[in-house]
Coordinates of C-alpha atoms in Angstrom, one line a residue:
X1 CA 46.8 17.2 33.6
X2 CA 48.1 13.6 34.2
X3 CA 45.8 10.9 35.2
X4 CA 43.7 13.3 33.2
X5 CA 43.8 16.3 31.6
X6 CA 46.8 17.8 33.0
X7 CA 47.7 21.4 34.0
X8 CA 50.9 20.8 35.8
X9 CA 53.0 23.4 36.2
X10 CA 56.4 22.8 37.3
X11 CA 58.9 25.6 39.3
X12 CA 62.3 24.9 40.9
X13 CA 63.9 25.4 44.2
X14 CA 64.2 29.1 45.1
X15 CA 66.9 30.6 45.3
X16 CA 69.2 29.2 48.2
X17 CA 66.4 26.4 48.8
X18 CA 66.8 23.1 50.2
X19 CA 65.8 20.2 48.2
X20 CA 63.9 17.4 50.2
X21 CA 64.6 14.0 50.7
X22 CA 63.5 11.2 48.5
X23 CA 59.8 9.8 48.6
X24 CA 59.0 7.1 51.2
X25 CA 60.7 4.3 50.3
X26 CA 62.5 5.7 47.2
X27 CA 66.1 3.1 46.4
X28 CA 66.0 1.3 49.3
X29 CA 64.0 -1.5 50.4
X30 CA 61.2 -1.3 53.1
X31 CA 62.8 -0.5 56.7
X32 CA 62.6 -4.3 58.4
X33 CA 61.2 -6.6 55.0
X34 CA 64.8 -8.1 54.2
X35 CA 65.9 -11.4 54.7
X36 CA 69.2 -11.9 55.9
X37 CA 70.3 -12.4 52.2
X38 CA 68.9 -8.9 51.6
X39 CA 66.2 -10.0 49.6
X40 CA 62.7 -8.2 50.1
X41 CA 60.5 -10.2 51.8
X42 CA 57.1 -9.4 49.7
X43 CA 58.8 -10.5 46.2
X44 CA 58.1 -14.4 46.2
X45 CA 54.9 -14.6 48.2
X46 CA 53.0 -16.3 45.6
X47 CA 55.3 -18.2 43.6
X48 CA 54.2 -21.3 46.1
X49 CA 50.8 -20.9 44.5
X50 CA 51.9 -20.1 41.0
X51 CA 50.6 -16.3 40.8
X52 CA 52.3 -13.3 40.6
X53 CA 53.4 -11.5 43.8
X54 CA 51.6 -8.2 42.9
X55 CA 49.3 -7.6 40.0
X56 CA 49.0 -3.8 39.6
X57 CA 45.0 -3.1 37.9
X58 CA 44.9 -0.3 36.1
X59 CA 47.2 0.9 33.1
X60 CA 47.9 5.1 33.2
X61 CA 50.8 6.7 34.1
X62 CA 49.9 5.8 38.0
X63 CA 49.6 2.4 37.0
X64 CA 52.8 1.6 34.9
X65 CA 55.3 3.5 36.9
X66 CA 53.9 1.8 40.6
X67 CA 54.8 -1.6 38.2
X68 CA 58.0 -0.6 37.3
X69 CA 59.1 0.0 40.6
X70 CA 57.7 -3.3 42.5
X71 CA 59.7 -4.9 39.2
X72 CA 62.7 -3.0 39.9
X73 CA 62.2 -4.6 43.7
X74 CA 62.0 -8.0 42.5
X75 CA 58.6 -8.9 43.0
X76 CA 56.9 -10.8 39.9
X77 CA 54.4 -8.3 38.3
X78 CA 51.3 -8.3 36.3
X79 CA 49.5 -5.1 35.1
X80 CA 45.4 -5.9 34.5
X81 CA 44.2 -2.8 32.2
X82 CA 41.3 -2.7 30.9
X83 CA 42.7 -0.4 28.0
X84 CA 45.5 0.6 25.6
X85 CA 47.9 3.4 26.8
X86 CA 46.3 5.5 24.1
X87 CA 42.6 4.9 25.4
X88 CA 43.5 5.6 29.0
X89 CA 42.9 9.5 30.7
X90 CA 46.8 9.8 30.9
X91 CA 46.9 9.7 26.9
X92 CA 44.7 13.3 27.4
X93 CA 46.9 14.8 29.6
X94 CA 49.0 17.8 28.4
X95 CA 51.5 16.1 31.0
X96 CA 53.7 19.3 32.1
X97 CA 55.1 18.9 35.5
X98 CA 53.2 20.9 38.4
X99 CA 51.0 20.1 41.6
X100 CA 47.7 21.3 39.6
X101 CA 45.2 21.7 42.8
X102 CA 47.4 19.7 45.1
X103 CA 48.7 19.9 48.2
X104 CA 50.5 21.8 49.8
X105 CA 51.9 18.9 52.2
X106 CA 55.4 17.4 52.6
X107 CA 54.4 14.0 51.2
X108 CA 53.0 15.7 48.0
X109 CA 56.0 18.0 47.9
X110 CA 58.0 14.4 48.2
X111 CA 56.7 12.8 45.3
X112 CA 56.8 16.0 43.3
X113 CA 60.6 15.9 43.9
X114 CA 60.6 12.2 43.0
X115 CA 59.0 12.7 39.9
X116 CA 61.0 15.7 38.5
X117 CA 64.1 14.0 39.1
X118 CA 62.9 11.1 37.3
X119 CA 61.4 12.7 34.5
X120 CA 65.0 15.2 34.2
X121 CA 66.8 11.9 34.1
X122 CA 64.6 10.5 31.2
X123 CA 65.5 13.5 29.5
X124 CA 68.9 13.4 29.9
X125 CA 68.9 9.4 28.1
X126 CA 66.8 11.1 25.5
X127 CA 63.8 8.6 26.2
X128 CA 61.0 8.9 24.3
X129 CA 58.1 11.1 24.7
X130 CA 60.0 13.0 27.8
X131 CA 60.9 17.0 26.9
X132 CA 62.2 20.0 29.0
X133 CA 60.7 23.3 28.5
X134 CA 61.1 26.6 29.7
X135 CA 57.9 27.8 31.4
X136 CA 56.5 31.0 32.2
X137 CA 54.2 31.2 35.0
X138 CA 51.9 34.5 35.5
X139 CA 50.3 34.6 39.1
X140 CA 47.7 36.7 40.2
X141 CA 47.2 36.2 43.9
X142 CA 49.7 39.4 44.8
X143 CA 52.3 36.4 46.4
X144 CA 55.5 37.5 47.2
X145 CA 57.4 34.6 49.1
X146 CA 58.3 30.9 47.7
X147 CA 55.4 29.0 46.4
X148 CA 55.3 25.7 48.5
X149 CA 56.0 23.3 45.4
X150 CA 59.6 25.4 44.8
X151 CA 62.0 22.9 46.5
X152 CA 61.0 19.9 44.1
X153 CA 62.6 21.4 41.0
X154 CA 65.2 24.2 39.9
X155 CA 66.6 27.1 39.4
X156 CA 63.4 29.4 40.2
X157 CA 63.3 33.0 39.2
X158 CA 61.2 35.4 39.8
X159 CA 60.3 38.2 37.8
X160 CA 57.4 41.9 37.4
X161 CA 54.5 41.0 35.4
X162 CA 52.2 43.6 34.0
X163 CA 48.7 44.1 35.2
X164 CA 46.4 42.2 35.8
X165 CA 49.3 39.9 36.9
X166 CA 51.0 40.4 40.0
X167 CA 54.3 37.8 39.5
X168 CA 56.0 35.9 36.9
X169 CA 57.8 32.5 37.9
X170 CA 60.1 30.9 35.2
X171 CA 61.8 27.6 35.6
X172 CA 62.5 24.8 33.8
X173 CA 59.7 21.7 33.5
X174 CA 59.6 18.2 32.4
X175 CA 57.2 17.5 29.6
X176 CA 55.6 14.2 28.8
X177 CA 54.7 13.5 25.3
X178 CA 51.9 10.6 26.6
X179 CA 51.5 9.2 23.5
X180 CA 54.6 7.6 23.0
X181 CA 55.8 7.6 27.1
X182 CA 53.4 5.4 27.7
X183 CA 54.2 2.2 25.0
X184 CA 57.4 3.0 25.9
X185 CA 57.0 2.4 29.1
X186 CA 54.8 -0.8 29.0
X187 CA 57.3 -2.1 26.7
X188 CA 60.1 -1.7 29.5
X189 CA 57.7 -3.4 31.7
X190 CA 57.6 -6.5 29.9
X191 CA 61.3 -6.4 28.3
X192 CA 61.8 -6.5 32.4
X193 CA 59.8 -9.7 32.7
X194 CA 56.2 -8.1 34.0
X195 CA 53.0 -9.6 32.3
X196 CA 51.1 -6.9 30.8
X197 CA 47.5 -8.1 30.3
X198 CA 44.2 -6.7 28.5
X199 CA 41.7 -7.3 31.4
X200 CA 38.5 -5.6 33.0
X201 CA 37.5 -5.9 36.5
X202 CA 34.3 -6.0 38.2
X203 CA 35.1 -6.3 41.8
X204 CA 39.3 -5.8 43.2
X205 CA 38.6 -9.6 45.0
X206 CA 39.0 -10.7 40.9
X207 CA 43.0 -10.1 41.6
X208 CA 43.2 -11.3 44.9
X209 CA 42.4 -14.4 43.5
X210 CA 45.4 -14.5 41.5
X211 CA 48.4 -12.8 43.7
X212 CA 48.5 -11.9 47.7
X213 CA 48.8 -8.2 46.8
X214 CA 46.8 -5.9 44.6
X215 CA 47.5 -2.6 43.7
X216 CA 44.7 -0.8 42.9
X217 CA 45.8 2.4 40.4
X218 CA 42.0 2.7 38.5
X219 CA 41.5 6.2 38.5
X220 CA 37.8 6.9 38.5
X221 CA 36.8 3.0 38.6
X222 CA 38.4 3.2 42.6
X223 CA 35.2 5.0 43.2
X224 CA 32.8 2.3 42.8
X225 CA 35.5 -1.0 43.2
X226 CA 36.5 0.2 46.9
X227 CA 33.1 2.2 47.7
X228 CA 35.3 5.9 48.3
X229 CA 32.2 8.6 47.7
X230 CA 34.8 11.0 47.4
X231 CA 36.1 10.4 43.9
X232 CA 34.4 12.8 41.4
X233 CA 35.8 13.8 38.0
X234 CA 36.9 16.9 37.2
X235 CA 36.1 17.2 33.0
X236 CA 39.3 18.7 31.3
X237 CA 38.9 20.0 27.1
X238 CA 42.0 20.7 25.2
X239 CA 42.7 21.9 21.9
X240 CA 45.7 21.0 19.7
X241 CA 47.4 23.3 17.4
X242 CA 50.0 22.6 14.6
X243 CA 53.6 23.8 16.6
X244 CA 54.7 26.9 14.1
X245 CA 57.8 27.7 16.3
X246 CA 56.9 28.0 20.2
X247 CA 59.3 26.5 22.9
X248 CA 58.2 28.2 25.9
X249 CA 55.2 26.8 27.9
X250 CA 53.1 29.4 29.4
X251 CA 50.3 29.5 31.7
X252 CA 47.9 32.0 33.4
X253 CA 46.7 31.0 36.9
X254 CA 43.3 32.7 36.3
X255 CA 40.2 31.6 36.6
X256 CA 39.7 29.0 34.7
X257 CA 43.4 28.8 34.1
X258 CA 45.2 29.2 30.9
X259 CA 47.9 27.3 29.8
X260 CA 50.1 26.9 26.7
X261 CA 52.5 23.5 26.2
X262 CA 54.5 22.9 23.1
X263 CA 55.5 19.3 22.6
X264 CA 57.3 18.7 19.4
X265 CA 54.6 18.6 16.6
X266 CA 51.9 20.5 18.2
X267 CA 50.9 22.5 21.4
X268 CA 48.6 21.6 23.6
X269 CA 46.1 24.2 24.8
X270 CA 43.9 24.6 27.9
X271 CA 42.0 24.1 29.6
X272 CA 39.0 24.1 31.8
X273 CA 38.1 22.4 35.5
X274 CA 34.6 21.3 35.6
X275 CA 33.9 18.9 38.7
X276 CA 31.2 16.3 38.1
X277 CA 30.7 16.9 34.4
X278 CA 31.2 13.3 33.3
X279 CA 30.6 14.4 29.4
X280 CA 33.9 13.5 27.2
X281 CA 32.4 15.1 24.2
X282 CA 34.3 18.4 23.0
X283 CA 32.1 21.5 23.4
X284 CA 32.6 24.2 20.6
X285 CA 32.4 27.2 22.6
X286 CA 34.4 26.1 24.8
X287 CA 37.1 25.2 22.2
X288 CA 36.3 28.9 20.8
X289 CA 36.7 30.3 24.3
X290 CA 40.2 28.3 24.6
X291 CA 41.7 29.6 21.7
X292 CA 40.9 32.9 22.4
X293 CA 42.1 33.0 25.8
X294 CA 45.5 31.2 24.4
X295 CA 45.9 33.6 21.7
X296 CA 45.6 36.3 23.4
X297 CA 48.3 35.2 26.1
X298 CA 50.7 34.0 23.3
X299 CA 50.3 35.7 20.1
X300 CA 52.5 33.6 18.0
X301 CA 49.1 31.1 18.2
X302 CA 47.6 33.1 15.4
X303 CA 47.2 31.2 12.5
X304 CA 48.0 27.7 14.0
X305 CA 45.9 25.4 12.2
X306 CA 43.8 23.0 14.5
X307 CA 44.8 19.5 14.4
X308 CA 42.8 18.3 17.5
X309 CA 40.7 18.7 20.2
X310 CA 40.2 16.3 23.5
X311 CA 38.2 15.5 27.0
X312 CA 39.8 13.5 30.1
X313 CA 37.9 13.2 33.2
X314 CA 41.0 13.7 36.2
X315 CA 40.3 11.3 38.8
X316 CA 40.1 13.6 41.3
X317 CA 39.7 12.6 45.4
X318 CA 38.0 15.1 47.9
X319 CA 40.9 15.2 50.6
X320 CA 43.8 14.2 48.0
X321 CA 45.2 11.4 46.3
X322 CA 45.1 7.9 48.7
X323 CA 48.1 5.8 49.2
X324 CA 47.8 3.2 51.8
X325 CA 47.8 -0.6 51.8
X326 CA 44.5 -2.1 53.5
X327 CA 43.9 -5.4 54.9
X328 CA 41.2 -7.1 52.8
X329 CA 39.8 -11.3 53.0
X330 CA 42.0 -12.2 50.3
X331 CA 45.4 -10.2 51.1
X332 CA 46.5 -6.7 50.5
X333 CA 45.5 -4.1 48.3
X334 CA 47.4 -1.3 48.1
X335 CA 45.2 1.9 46.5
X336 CA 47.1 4.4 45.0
X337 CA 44.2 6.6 43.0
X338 CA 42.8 10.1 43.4
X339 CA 45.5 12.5 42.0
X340 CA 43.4 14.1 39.9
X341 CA 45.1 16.7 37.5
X342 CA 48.8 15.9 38.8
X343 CA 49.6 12.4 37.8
X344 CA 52.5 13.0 35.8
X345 CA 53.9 14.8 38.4
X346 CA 53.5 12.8 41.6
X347 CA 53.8 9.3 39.4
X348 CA 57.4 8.7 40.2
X349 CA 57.1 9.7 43.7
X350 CA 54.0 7.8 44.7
X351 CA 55.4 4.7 42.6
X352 CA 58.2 4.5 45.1
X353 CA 55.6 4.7 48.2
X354 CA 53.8 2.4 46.9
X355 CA 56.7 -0.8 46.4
X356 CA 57.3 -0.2 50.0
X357 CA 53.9 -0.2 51.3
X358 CA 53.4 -3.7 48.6
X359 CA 56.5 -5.7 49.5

């Protein structure tokens, strides 16, 4: 899950398929923002009244990354969280790359890309937190041609599954360690001159206050700070075993789906999709019932002694994630919340959207 719990899944192009284009807005400045000196108009605009140009509210993986990026820009930034990376719902999520309840749609599909890319690249300059794992995916819906997601990643294959599967899809998938992604990438925030502050809000007119733009990346809190009725959570209870060996993430598109992640100490094991349930207290049977549907789809999980168990609440959005600035009294806010179980995958992506819609 990413901006929760997080059941991404992750598949490449198929074979022969086309990658898309970059996310809106991805390396390049906004089409007609530049000043003749080629600096974005947007990075500056409230420097005459001492503030920052964007202050980003809200500290999880949609958060950090949409920060990076105005940074990267130029603009002066401030991140307003009202938590540590560790308290926030990205910290929950088992952070393995895939459109979990998504989409389909070729601006999803673009940030997917986006993301993947990044996160490969992370990988490659060993930064920490960021693994690649070889994934098994067992469908059950009898689908024969390219899932839609294929063309954001690599090198998908396609193999027989027994019953009660009808299809296995193996690729190669980008794994996020949150717990140390996360510092990691706060502290490259601030090492890049952002302000990184420890602050609550009330009411999103706190920020405009203080800068002319406001990015507005708070998860479930957009619910009641922009009056949306249509963000709900979706409760997400994981269990953590000691990692004995396993290398290979697997996961069961069933109902409620199965899934299997090994990071480098321990695996993370899942999950469940409860809409509305706003309890974050783990339920025993349904750890039991976890386990048992885990062990049964890998084995080698016999015996793994528990070291954990967790709840996020996903900030999930009726009608998908929303990305669009909107003209308020004090300036512009720019929401960027709603992308319930697929954070870590769409982060990147929506980040670059995002910079261009700010500055």
């Amino acid at each position: 899950m990413a901006t929760g719990i997080n059941d991404d899944k992750d598949t490449g192009p198929a074979r022969g398929g086309r990658r898309p284009g970059p996310a809106t807005g991805a390396g390049r400045p906004p089409r007609g923002r530049t000043s003749d000196s080629g600096r974005v108009r947007g990075a500056g605009l409230g420097q005459d009244r001492g503030m920052a140009d964007v202050i980003v509210v809200g500290g999880g993986i949609i958060g950090l990354t949409a920060a990076t990026r105005l940074r990267e820009r130029g603009a002066e930034v401030t991140v307003w969280s009202a938590q540590e990376p560790a308290e926030t719902v990205s910290a929950v999520a088992a952070a393995a790359w895939y459109p979990t309840r998504t989409g389909p749609g070729e601006r999803i599909l673009a940030w997917a890309a986006a993301s993947y890319d990044q996160f490969r690249r992370d990988a490659f300059d060993r930064v920490p937190g960021v693994l690649v794992r070889e994934t098994r995916n067992l469908e059950r819906s009898g689908a024969t041609g390219e899932p839609w997601w294929a063309p954001a990643a690599r090198g998908v294959r396609y193999h027989p599954a027994p019953a009660p599967w009808t299809r296995e899809v193996r690729f190669r998938a980008p794994l996020v360690e949150m717990g140390e992604y996360l510092p990691w990438l706060r502290e490259r925030l601030r090492t890049a001159g952002a302000r990184v502050l420890r602050r609550r809000v009330d009411r999103l007119e706190e920020a405009l206050v203080e800068a002319p733009v406001v990015v507005n990346a708070t998860g479930l809190a957009a619910g009641p700070l922009c009056g949306d009725p249509d963000v709900l959570p979706a409760r997400g209870q994981i269990v953590l075993v000691a990692n004995t060996g396993i290398y290979t993430s697997v996961r069961d598109e069933g109902e409620p789906g199965t899934y299997v992640h090994p990071r480098s100490r321990d695996v993370v094991l899942g999950g469940t999709w409860q809409e509305g349930d706003w309890n974050t207290t783990p339920d025993p049977a349904t750890r039991d019932a976890i386990l048992e549907r885990c062990r049964a789809l890998v084995p080698e999980l016999a015996g793994a002694p528990i070291v954990g168990e967790k709840v996020g609440l996903r900030p999930v959005r009726r009608g998908g994630p929303r990305v669009e600035a909107e003209k308020w009294p004090g300036g512009t806010v720019v929401h960027a919340y709603g992308h319930g179980g697929a954070g870590m995958t769409l982060c990147w992506g929506c980040a670059d959207e995002v910079a261009a819609l700010a500055l």
